[in-house]
C-alpha atoms as a printed R data frame, in Angstrom:
    type eleno elety resid chain resno       x       y       z
1   ATOM     1    CA   MET     A     1  -2.986   8.760  -3.957
2   ATOM     2    CA   ARG     A     2  -4.063   5.320  -5.035
3   ATOM     3    CA   ARG     A     3  -1.601   2.583  -4.026
4   ATOM     4    CA   TRP     A     4  -2.483  -0.120  -6.546
5   ATOM     5    CA   TRP     A     5  -0.202   1.409  -9.178
6   ATOM     6    CA   ILE     A     6   2.902   0.598  -7.115
7   ATOM     7    CA   PRO     A     7   2.758  -3.241  -7.159
8   ATOM     8    CA   ALA     A     8   1.218  -3.159 -10.638
9   ATOM     9    CA   PHE     A     9   4.038  -1.090 -12.100
10  ATOM    10    CA   TRP     A    10   6.843  -3.098 -10.512
11  ATOM    11    CA   THR     A    11   5.232  -6.406 -11.453
12  ATOM    12    CA   VAL     A    12   5.054  -5.377 -15.113
13  ATOM    13    CA   PHE     A    13   8.599  -4.002 -14.925
14  ATOM    14    CA   ALA     A    14   9.857  -7.289 -13.426
15  ATOM    15    CA   LEU     A    15   8.121  -9.406 -16.072
16  ATOM    16    CA   LEU     A    16   9.572  -7.330 -18.897
17  ATOM    17    CA   SER     A    17  13.005  -7.494 -17.287
18  ATOM    18    CA   ALA     A    18  12.711 -11.269 -16.917
19  ATOM    19    CA   LEU     A    19  11.658 -11.704 -20.539
20  ATOM    20    CA   GLN     A    20  14.535  -9.583 -21.789
21  ATOM    21    CA   SER     A    21  17.010 -11.479 -19.614
22  ATOM    22    CA   TRP     A    22  15.691 -14.893 -20.691
23  ATOM    23    CA   LEU     A    23  15.850 -13.960 -24.383
24  ATOM    24    CA   ALA     A    24  19.458 -12.832 -23.913
25  ATOM    25    CA   VAL     A    25  20.438 -16.295 -22.617
26  ATOM    26    CA   PHE     A    26  17.831 -18.305 -24.518
27  ATOM    27    CA   THR     A    27  20.351 -20.737 -26.034
28  ATOM    28    CA   HIS     A    28  21.779 -21.627 -22.608
29  ATOM    29    CA   GLY     A    29  18.709 -23.601 -21.538
30  ATOM    30    CA   HIS     A    30  17.977 -21.781 -18.276
31  ATOM    31    CA   SER     A    31  14.604 -22.240 -16.543
32  ATOM    32    CA   PHE     A    32  12.223 -19.480 -17.589
33  ATOM    33    CA   PRO     A    33   9.966 -19.808 -14.476
34  ATOM    34    CA   LYS     A    34  13.024 -19.555 -12.235
35  ATOM    35    CA   ILE     A    35  14.207 -16.417 -14.027
36  ATOM    36    CA   VAL     A    36  10.714 -14.878 -13.730
37  ATOM    37    CA   ALA     A    37  10.554 -15.656 -10.007
38  ATOM    38    CA   TYR     A    38  14.011 -14.181  -9.538
39  ATOM    39    CA   HIS     A    39  13.139 -10.915 -11.257
40  ATOM    40    CA   LEU     A    40   9.820 -10.616  -9.421
41  ATOM    41    CA   LEU     A    41  11.682 -10.933  -6.126
42  ATOM    42    CA   VAL     A    42  14.403  -8.491  -7.226
43  ATOM    43    CA   TRP     A    43  11.966  -5.714  -8.108
44  ATOM    44    CA   ALA     A    44   9.615  -6.464  -5.228
45  ATOM    45    CA   ALA     A    45  12.163  -4.620  -3.102
46  ATOM    46    CA   TRP     A    46  11.587  -1.384  -5.024
47  ATOM    47    CA   ALA     A    47   7.851  -2.000  -4.784
48  ATOM    48    CA   ALA     A    48   8.357  -2.006  -1.015
49  ATOM    49    CA   PHE     A    49  10.634   1.066  -1.146
50  ATOM    50    CA   THR     A    50   8.291   3.177  -3.287
51  ATOM    51    CA   PRO     A    51   5.731   4.010  -0.538
52  ATOM    52    CA   LEU     A    52   8.674   5.204   1.560
53  ATOM    53    CA   VAL     A    53   9.788   7.456  -1.299
54  ATOM    54    CA   VAL     A    54   6.229   8.798  -1.595
55  ATOM    55    CA   TRP     A    55   6.183   9.551   2.142
56  ATOM    56    CA   LEU     A    56   9.592  11.244   1.985
57  ATOM    57    CA   VAL     A    57   8.419  13.440  -0.895
58  ATOM    58    CA   ALA     A    58   5.334  14.471   1.077
59  ATOM    59    CA   ARG     A    59   7.314  15.033   4.283
60  ATOM    60    CA   PHE     A    60  10.346  16.691   2.640
61  ATOM    61    CA   PRO     A    61   9.196  18.357  -0.611
62  ATOM    62    CA   PRO     A    62  12.135  18.322  -3.059
63  ATOM    63    CA   ARG     A    63  11.239  21.804  -4.317
64  ATOM    64    CA   GLN     A    64  12.797  23.105  -1.088
65  ATOM    65    CA   THR     A    65  16.598  23.131  -1.384
66  ATOM    66    CA   ARG     A    66  17.210  22.208   2.246
67  ATOM    67    CA   ASN     A    67  15.303  18.960   1.744
68  ATOM    68    CA   LEU     A    68  17.476  17.763  -1.133
69  ATOM    69    CA   LEU     A    69  20.076  16.373   1.281
70  ATOM    70    CA   VAL     A    70  17.409  14.086   2.771
71  ATOM    71    CA   HIS     A    71  16.656  12.671  -0.660
72  ATOM    72    CA   VAL     A    72  20.334  12.298  -1.557
73  ATOM    73    CA   LEU     A    73  20.917  10.247   1.605
74  ATOM    74    CA   ALA     A    74  17.740   8.236   1.051
75  ATOM    75    CA   ALA     A    75  18.718   7.513  -2.549
76  ATOM    76    CA   LEU     A    76  22.140   6.218  -1.492
77  ATOM    77    CA   VAL     A    77  20.802   4.099   1.373
78  ATOM    78    CA   LEU     A    78  17.979   2.528  -0.619
79  ATOM    79    CA   SER     A    79  20.184   1.989  -3.665
80  ATOM    80    CA   LEU     A    80  22.878   0.185  -1.685
81  ATOM    81    CA   ALA     A    81  20.243  -1.822   0.177
82  ATOM    82    CA   HIS     A    82  18.732  -2.939  -3.101
83  ATOM    83    CA   VAL     A    83  22.114  -3.874  -4.558
84  ATOM    84    CA   ALA     A    84  22.848  -5.978  -1.462
85  ATOM    85    CA   TYR     A    85  19.441  -7.643  -1.703
86  ATOM    86    CA   TRP     A    86  19.949  -8.252  -5.432
87  ATOM    87    CA   VAL     A    87  23.356  -9.866  -4.915
88  ATOM    88    CA   GLY     A    88  21.988 -11.992  -2.071
89  ATOM    89    CA   LEU     A    89  19.212 -13.311  -4.304
90  ATOM    90    CA   SER     A    90  21.658 -14.001  -7.117
91  ATOM    91    CA   VAL     A    91  23.966 -15.998  -4.856
92  ATOM    92    CA   GLY     A    92  21.117 -17.836  -3.145
93  ATOM    93    CA   MET     A    93  18.850 -18.634  -6.103
94  ATOM    94    CA   GLN     A    94  21.432 -19.092  -8.863
95  ATOM    95    CA   PRO     A    95  18.825 -18.257 -11.557
96  ATOM    96    CA   TYR     A    96  21.411 -18.694 -14.319
97  ATOM    97    CA   ASP     A    97  22.921 -21.882 -12.856
98  ATOM    98    CA   ASP     A    98  26.729 -21.900 -12.888
99  ATOM    99    CA   MET     A    99  26.822 -18.565 -14.756
100 ATOM   100    CA   GLY     A   100  25.806 -16.686 -11.601
101 ATOM   101    CA   PRO     A   101  27.966 -15.336  -8.741
102 ATOM   102    CA   THR     A   102  28.788 -17.584  -5.809
103 ATOM   103    CA   LEU     A   103  30.454 -15.140  -3.352
104 ATOM   104    CA   PHE     A   104  28.516 -12.268  -1.786
105 ATOM   105    CA   GLY     A   105  31.368  -9.962  -0.680
106 ATOM   106    CA   SER     A   106  33.317  -9.510  -3.898
107 ATOM   107    CA   THR     A   107  30.150  -9.546  -5.997
108 ATOM   108    CA   PHE     A   108  28.527  -6.828  -3.859
109 ATOM   109    CA   ILE     A   109  31.519  -4.473  -4.198
110 ATOM   110    CA   GLY     A   110  31.543  -4.781  -7.961
111 ATOM   111    CA   ALA     A   111  27.771  -4.510  -8.236
112 ATOM   112    CA   ALA     A   112  27.657  -1.467  -5.951
113 ATOM   113    CA   VAL     A   113  30.153   0.382  -8.131
114 ATOM   114    CA   GLY     A   114  28.528  -0.651 -11.386
115 ATOM   115    CA   ARG     A   115  24.828  -0.427 -10.461
116 ATOM   116    CA   LEU     A   116  24.718   2.521  -8.047
117 ATOM   117    CA   PRO     A   117  24.044   5.184 -10.752
118 ATOM   118    CA   PHE     A   118  21.156   3.098 -12.152
119 ATOM   119    CA   GLU     A   119  19.668   2.570  -8.706
120 ATOM   120    CA   VAL     A   120  19.886   6.288  -7.925
121 ATOM   121    CA   MET     A   121  18.102   7.020 -11.191
122 ATOM   122    CA   ILE     A   122  15.292   4.705 -10.109
123 ATOM   123    CA   TYR     A   123  14.964   6.651  -6.854
124 ATOM   124    CA   ILE     A   124  14.874   9.949  -8.757
125 ATOM   125    CA   ALA     A   125  12.190   8.623 -11.116
126 ATOM   126    CA   ALA     A   126  10.067   7.471  -8.172
127 ATOM   127    CA   MET     A   127  10.601  10.825  -6.442
128 ATOM   128    CA   VAL     A   128   9.587  12.837  -9.522
129 ATOM   129    CA   PHE     A   129   6.467  10.744 -10.040
130 ATOM   130    CA   ALA     A   130   5.461  11.004  -6.371
131 ATOM   131    CA   HIS     A   131   5.988  14.767  -6.479
132 ATOM   132    CA   ALA     A   132   3.814  15.039  -9.597
133 ATOM   133    CA   MET     A   133   1.059  13.020  -7.947
134 ATOM   134    CA   THR     A   134   1.235  15.245  -4.859
135 ATOM   135    CA   LEU     A   135   0.891  18.378  -6.988
136 ATOM   136    CA   GLU     A   136  -2.062  16.855  -8.851
137 ATOM   137    CA   ARG     A   137  -3.795  15.996  -5.578
138 ATOM   138    CA   THR     A   138  -3.183  19.506  -4.227
139 ATOM   139    CA   LEU     A   139  -4.552  21.059  -7.417
140 ATOM   140    CA   GLY     A   140  -7.606  18.822  -7.232
141 ATOM   141    CA   ALA     A   141  -8.270  19.896  -3.635
142 ATOM   142    CA   ALA     A   142  -7.952  23.541  -4.667
143 ATOM   143    CA   ARG     A   143 -10.458  23.036  -7.489
144 ATOM   144    CA   LEU     A   144 -12.914  21.376  -5.117
145 ATOM   145    CA   HIS     A   145 -12.588  24.224  -2.627
146 ATOM   146    CA   ALA     A   146 -13.225  26.739  -5.399
147 ATOM   147    CA   LEU     A   147 -16.390  24.860  -6.367
148 ATOM   148    CA   GLU     A   148 -17.572  24.940  -2.740
149 ATOM   149    CA   LEU     A   149 -17.023  28.690  -2.634
150 ATOM   150    CA   GLN     A   150 -19.183  29.032  -5.750
151 ATOM   151    CA   ILE     A   151 -21.992  26.993  -4.215
152 ATOM   152    CA   GLN     A   152 -22.118  28.800  -0.864
153 ATOM   153    CA   PRO     A   153 -22.607  32.417  -2.069
154 ATOM   154    CA   HIS     A   154 -25.220  31.183  -4.534
155 ATOM   155    CA   PHE     A   155 -27.182  29.538  -1.714
156 ATOM   156    CA   LEU     A   156 -26.724  32.534   0.589
157 ATOM   157    CA   PHE     A   157 -27.999  34.959  -2.068
158 ATOM   158    CA   ASN     A   158 -31.161  32.920  -2.621
159 ATOM   159    CA   THR     A   159 -31.897  32.612   1.097
160 ATOM   160    CA   LEU     A   160 -31.402  36.323   1.717
161 ATOM   161    CA   ASN     A   161 -33.843  36.998  -1.103
162 ATOM   162    CA   ALA     A   162 -36.383  34.796   0.679
163 ATOM   163    CA   ILE     A   163 -35.878  36.701   3.951
164 ATOM   164    CA   SER     A   164 -36.282  40.009   2.139
165 ATOM   165    CA   SER     A   165 -39.573  38.840   0.632
166 ATOM   166    CA   LEU     A   166 -40.899  37.790   4.035
167 ATOM   167    CA   VAL     A   167 -39.951  41.112   5.603
168 ATOM   168    CA   ARG     A   168 -41.671  43.056   2.811
169 ATOM   169    CA   ALA     A   169 -44.772  40.934   3.358
170 ATOM   170    CA   ARG     A   170 -44.575  41.721   7.124
171 ATOM   171    CA   GLN     A   171 -44.222  38.051   7.939
172 ATOM   172    CA   ASN     A   172 -41.785  38.809  10.727
173 ATOM   173    CA   ALA     A   173 -42.100  35.525  12.631
174 ATOM   174    CA   GLU     A   174 -41.376  33.570   9.490
175 ATOM   175    CA   ALA     A   175 -38.449  35.869   8.660
176 ATOM   176    CA   VAL     A   176 -36.944  35.242  12.130
177 ATOM   177    CA   GLU     A   177 -37.353  31.487  11.650
178 ATOM   178    CA   VAL     A   178 -35.562  31.632   8.295
179 ATOM   179    CA   ILE     A   179 -32.755  33.733   9.781
180 ATOM   180    CA   ALA     A   180 -32.301  31.172  12.569
181 ATOM   181    CA   GLY     A   181 -32.219  28.377   9.996
182 ATOM   182    CA   LEU     A   182 -29.733  30.286   7.878
183 ATOM   183    CA   SER     A   183 -27.533  30.781  10.956
184 ATOM   184    CA   ASP     A   184 -27.464  27.030  11.551
185 ATOM   185    CA   LEU     A   185 -26.603  26.346   7.917
186 ATOM   186    CA   LEU     A   186 -23.787  28.912   7.898
187 ATOM   187    CA   ARG     A   187 -22.409  27.426  11.116
188 ATOM   188    CA   TYR     A   188 -22.465  23.994   9.483
189 ATOM   189    CA   THR     A   189 -20.607  25.382   6.473
190 ATOM   190    CA   LEU     A   190 -17.938  27.048   8.629
191 ATOM   191    CA   ASP     A   191 -17.527  24.015  10.904
192 ATOM   192    CA   HIS     A   192 -16.879  21.794   7.876
193 ATOM   193    CA   ALA     A   193 -14.750  24.206   5.861
194 ATOM   194    CA   GLY     A   194 -12.101  22.195   4.017
195 ATOM   195    CA   ALA     A   195 -13.714  18.842   4.870
196 ATOM   196    CA   GLN     A   196 -14.505  17.161   1.575
197 ATOM   197    CA   ARG     A   197 -16.589  14.360   3.116
198 ATOM   198    CA   VAL     A   198 -18.960  14.142   6.069
199 ATOM   199    CA   PRO     A   199 -21.357  11.451   7.342
200 ATOM   200    CA   LEU     A   200 -24.647  11.395   5.458
201 ATOM   201    CA   GLU     A   201 -26.454  11.832   8.771
202 ATOM   202    CA   GLN     A   202 -24.948  15.310   9.120
203 ATOM   203    CA   GLU     A   203 -25.845  16.211   5.538
204 ATOM   204    CA   THR     A   204 -29.391  14.990   6.150
205 ATOM   205    CA   ALA     A   205 -29.735  17.172   9.254
206 ATOM   206    CA   MET     A   206 -28.512  20.159   7.248
207 ATOM   207    CA   LEU     A   207 -30.971  19.307   4.462
208 ATOM   208    CA   GLN     A   208 -33.863  19.193   6.929
209 ATOM   209    CA   ARG     A   209 -32.921  22.668   8.141
210 ATOM   210    CA   TYR     A   210 -32.753  23.943   4.583
211 ATOM   211    CA   LEU     A   211 -36.111  22.432   3.663
212 ATOM   212    CA   GLY     A   212 -37.546  23.909   6.849
213 ATOM   213    CA   ILE     A   213 -36.610  27.328   5.470
214 ATOM   214    CA   GLN     A   214 -38.282  26.469   2.181
215 ATOM   215    CA   ARG     A   215 -41.470  25.343   3.941
216 ATOM   216    CA   VAL     A   216 -41.725  28.849   5.374
217 ATOM   217    CA   ARG     A   217 -41.620  30.196   1.829
218 ATOM   218    CA   PHE     A   218 -44.173  27.653   0.582
219 ATOM   219    CA   PRO     A   219 -46.284  26.860   3.678
220 ATOM   220    CA   ASP     A   220 -49.171  25.210   1.802
221 ATOM   221    CA   ARG     A   221 -47.321  23.938  -1.224
222 ATOM   222    CA   LEU     A   222 -44.341  21.904  -0.048
223 ATOM   223    CA   ASP     A   223 -44.476  18.403   1.375
224 ATOM   224    CA   VAL     A   224 -41.157  16.831   2.388
225 ATOM   225    CA   SER     A   225 -40.206  13.219   2.991
226 ATOM   226    CA   ILE     A   226 -36.713  11.975   3.923
227 ATOM   227    CA   ASP     A   227 -36.020   8.244   4.167
228 ATOM   228    CA   VAL     A   228 -32.439   7.227   4.965
229 ATOM   229    CA   GLU     A   229 -31.550   3.644   5.854
230 ATOM   230    CA   ASP     A   230 -29.850   3.261   9.225
231 ATOM   231    CA   GLU     A   231 -26.679   1.830   7.673
232 ATOM   232    CA   ALA     A   232 -26.529   4.649   5.122
233 ATOM   233    CA   ARG     A   233 -26.474   7.325   7.832
234 ATOM   234    CA   ARG     A   234 -22.799   6.674   8.503
235 ATOM   235    CA   ALA     A   235 -21.800   6.722   4.840
236 ATOM   236    CA   ALA     A   236 -19.311   9.362   3.697
237 ATOM   237    CA   VAL     A   237 -20.688  11.922   1.253
238 ATOM   238    CA   PRO     A   238 -19.272  15.178  -0.150
239 ATOM   239    CA   THR     A   239 -20.021  18.211   1.997
240 ATOM   240    CA   LEU     A   240 -23.018  20.238   0.765
241 ATOM   241    CA   ILE     A   241 -24.029  17.581  -1.747
242 ATOM   242    CA   LEU     A   242 -27.755  17.509  -0.898
243 ATOM   243    CA   GLN     A   243 -28.589  21.213  -0.583
244 ATOM   244    CA   PRO     A   244 -27.916  22.097  -4.259
245 ATOM   245    CA   LEU     A   245 -30.102  19.158  -5.335
246 ATOM   246    CA   ALA     A   246 -32.918  20.361  -3.081
247 ATOM   247    CA   GLU     A   247 -32.506  23.953  -4.252
248 ATOM   248    CA   ASN     A   248 -32.697  22.808  -7.870
249 ATOM   249    CA   ALA     A   249 -35.798  20.728  -7.130
250 ATOM   250    CA   ILE     A   250 -37.611  23.613  -5.448
251 ATOM   251    CA   ARG     A   251 -36.608  26.309  -7.914
252 ATOM   252    CA   HIS     A   252 -37.485  24.335 -11.043
253 ATOM   253    CA   GLY     A   253 -40.216  22.095  -9.632
254 ATOM   254    CA   ILE     A   254 -42.099  23.535  -6.658
255 ATOM   255    CA   ALA     A   255 -41.731  27.285  -7.235
256 ATOM   256    CA   ARG     A   256 -42.901  27.211 -10.865
257 ATOM   257    CA   VAL     A   257 -46.381  25.843 -10.214
258 ATOM   258    CA   ALA     A   258 -49.210  27.101  -8.015
259 ATOM   259    CA   SER     A   259 -50.329  23.653  -6.916
260 ATOM   260    CA   ALA     A   260 -48.893  21.691  -4.018
261 ATOM   261    CA   GLY     A   261 -45.730  19.692  -4.616
262 ATOM   262    CA   ARG     A   262 -43.433  17.377  -2.768
263 ATOM   263    CA   VAL     A   263 -39.765  16.577  -2.366
264 ATOM   264    CA   GLU     A   264 -38.768  13.036  -1.426
265 ATOM   265    CA   VAL     A   265 -35.253  11.942  -0.485
266 ATOM   266    CA   ARG     A   266 -34.088   8.331  -0.276
267 ATOM   267    CA   ALA     A   267 -30.644   7.011   0.601
268 ATOM   268    CA   PHE     A   268 -29.583   3.412   0.891
269 ATOM   269    CA   ARG     A   269 -26.644   1.083   0.440
270 ATOM   270    CA   ARG     A   270 -26.512  -1.156  -2.621
271 ATOM   271    CA   ASP     A   271 -23.572  -3.579  -2.495
272 ATOM   272    CA   GLU     A   272 -20.482  -1.337  -2.439
273 ATOM   273    CA   SER     A   273 -22.297   1.851  -3.462
274 ATOM   274    CA   LEU     A   274 -24.289   4.540  -1.709
275 ATOM   275    CA   GLU     A   275 -27.436   5.450  -3.635
276 ATOM   276    CA   ILE     A   276 -29.120   8.840  -3.128
277 ATOM   277    CA   GLU     A   277 -32.313   9.800  -4.922
278 ATOM   278    CA   MET     A   278 -34.145  13.127  -4.695
279 ATOM   279    CA   PHE     A   279 -37.594  13.283  -6.282
280 ATOM   280    CA   ASN     A   280 -39.681  16.386  -6.869
281 ATOM   281    CA   THR     A   281 -42.985  16.939  -8.598
282 ATOM   282    CA   GLY     A   282 -42.759  18.804 -11.875
283 ATOM   283    CA   SER     A   283 -40.987  18.215 -15.166
284 ATOM   284    CA   LEU     A   284 -37.553  18.815 -16.611
285 ATOM   285    CA   ASN     A   285 -38.416  21.546 -19.116
286 ATOM   286    CA   GLY     A   286 -34.890  21.470 -20.493
287 ATOM   287    CA   GLU     A   287 -31.624  20.703 -18.698
288 ATOM   288    CA   ARG     A   288 -32.465  22.549 -15.447
289 ATOM   289    CA   ARG     A   289 -28.803  22.738 -14.454
290 ATOM   290    CA   GLY     A   290 -28.035  25.933 -12.588
291 ATOM   291    CA   ILE     A   291 -24.793  26.934 -10.877
292 ATOM   292    CA   GLY     A   292 -25.338  24.782  -7.799
293 ATOM   293    CA   LEU     A   293 -26.223  21.625  -9.700
294 ATOM   294    CA   THR     A   294 -23.470  22.106 -12.289
295 ATOM   295    CA   ASN     A   295 -20.881  22.533  -9.534
296 ATOM   296    CA   THR     A   296 -22.222  19.485  -7.709
297 ATOM   297    CA   ILE     A   297 -21.716  17.365 -10.823
298 ATOM   298    CA   GLU     A   298 -18.169  18.721 -11.212
299 ATOM   299    CA   ARG     A   299 -17.357  18.010  -7.554
300 ATOM   300    CA   LEU     A   300 -18.523  14.415  -7.962
301 ATOM   301    CA   ARG     A   301 -16.302  14.068 -11.011
302 ATOM   302    CA   GLN     A   302 -13.307  15.500  -9.162
303 ATOM   303    CA   LEU     A   303 -13.812  13.284  -6.107
304 ATOM   304    CA   TYR     A   304 -14.808   9.979  -7.714
305 ATOM   305    CA   GLY     A   305 -13.934  10.111 -11.414
306 ATOM   306    CA   ASP     A   306 -15.614   7.305 -13.330
307 ATOM   307    CA   ALA     A   307 -16.614   5.552 -10.092
308 ATOM   308    CA   HIS     A   308 -19.695   7.753  -9.633
309 ATOM   309    CA   ARG     A   309 -22.995   8.118 -11.475
310 ATOM   310    CA   PHE     A   310 -25.285  11.151 -11.702
311 ATOM   311    CA   GLU     A   311 -28.622  11.099 -13.469
312 ATOM   312    CA   LEU     A   312 -31.357  13.700 -13.845
313 ATOM   313    CA   CYS     A   313 -34.498  12.278 -15.429
314 ATOM   314    CA   GLU     A   314 -38.283  12.266 -15.385
315 ATOM   315    CA   ARG     A   315 -39.809   9.371 -13.471
316 ATOM   316    CA   ASP     A   316 -43.093   8.565 -11.707
317 ATOM   317    CA   GLY     A   317 -44.702  11.854 -12.669
318 ATOM   318    CA   GLY     A   318 -41.808  14.015 -11.509
319 ATOM   319    CA   VAL     A   319 -38.073  14.544 -11.712
320 ATOM   320    CA   VAL     A   320 -35.432  12.406 -10.002
321 ATOM   321    CA   ALA     A   321 -31.834  13.413  -9.339
322 ATOM   322    CA   ALA     A   322 -29.933  10.182  -8.628
323 ATOM   323    CA   ILE     A   323 -26.392   9.892  -7.310
324 ATOM   324    CA   SER     A   324 -24.352   6.719  -6.915
325 ATOM   325    CA   ILE     A   325 -20.932   6.925  -5.242
326 ATOM   326    CA   PRO     A   326 -18.537   4.296  -3.848
327 ATOM   327    CA   TRP     A   327 -19.413   3.194  -0.326
328 ATOM   328    CA   SER     A   328 -17.110   4.506   2.370
329 ATOM   329    CA   VAL     A   329 -17.326   5.901   5.888
330 ATOM   330    CA   VAL     A   330 -15.701   8.934   7.473
331 ATOM   331    CA   THR     A   331 -12.675   7.893   9.549
């Protein structure tokens, strides 16, 4: 869950609260900057409490009845703490001059009785929102896993077809080599099951194994080049992001022509982005978006939203699939 919304929300809430309060006492001549500062400090406490509420929701899901007591106690404790903090600020800052309270004890008792229901409602609102965000994140992870499951059988089916063709052609040594490569790829898939991101170096090693299988299928027709900057090797990328691009390049570029072709992969860092480009000889001839490529595009959308870019275009006498994603590393 992104954290920027927490200070942003409470800052806007505090500014609106300050404006409403200042307009209510406009004719009294109180300092507007002082009232704004007061309200920003008042609601900064809930900005600090909100991550705790988010953690409590994740640790003690409110959909389970036995966890409700935890949230009831947390709501009471945080509400009373905020009332005490609020009264302390009011006494100390005197934002409304002589109209404000001057004694903490008596003011706190009255404020606790009067404001406790409102404070508890704030806790409930934060809890409901955090729970909704948790459900959305869980649903997103489930969708990504489903897309992975669609990619893997598709890749497996194509590779088994290649092995079958080699066996029928009595190319047994090549068939054994492909089986060994397939075993390594399946082990990679199982070892990273559920991991949405891996270092690019691992994806590149998997891609080399996959292209090794394809070179057995096209021994005199496929030339491969992989150029990954040293810094880019540690970059985090979605699992199985390169193989569908390579499969698309070979199926629609290399396999459709009798002449020799090539696949070139480049990866490098550009400012705060990781850039990946996969070139293959051939032409688009339409959209060229099969199951693997379509699912790859959807996975990028699920993981990065508008922060990513995917482009499939003709360039330099061939086709380039270009991906740009935010720079990050696997922790």
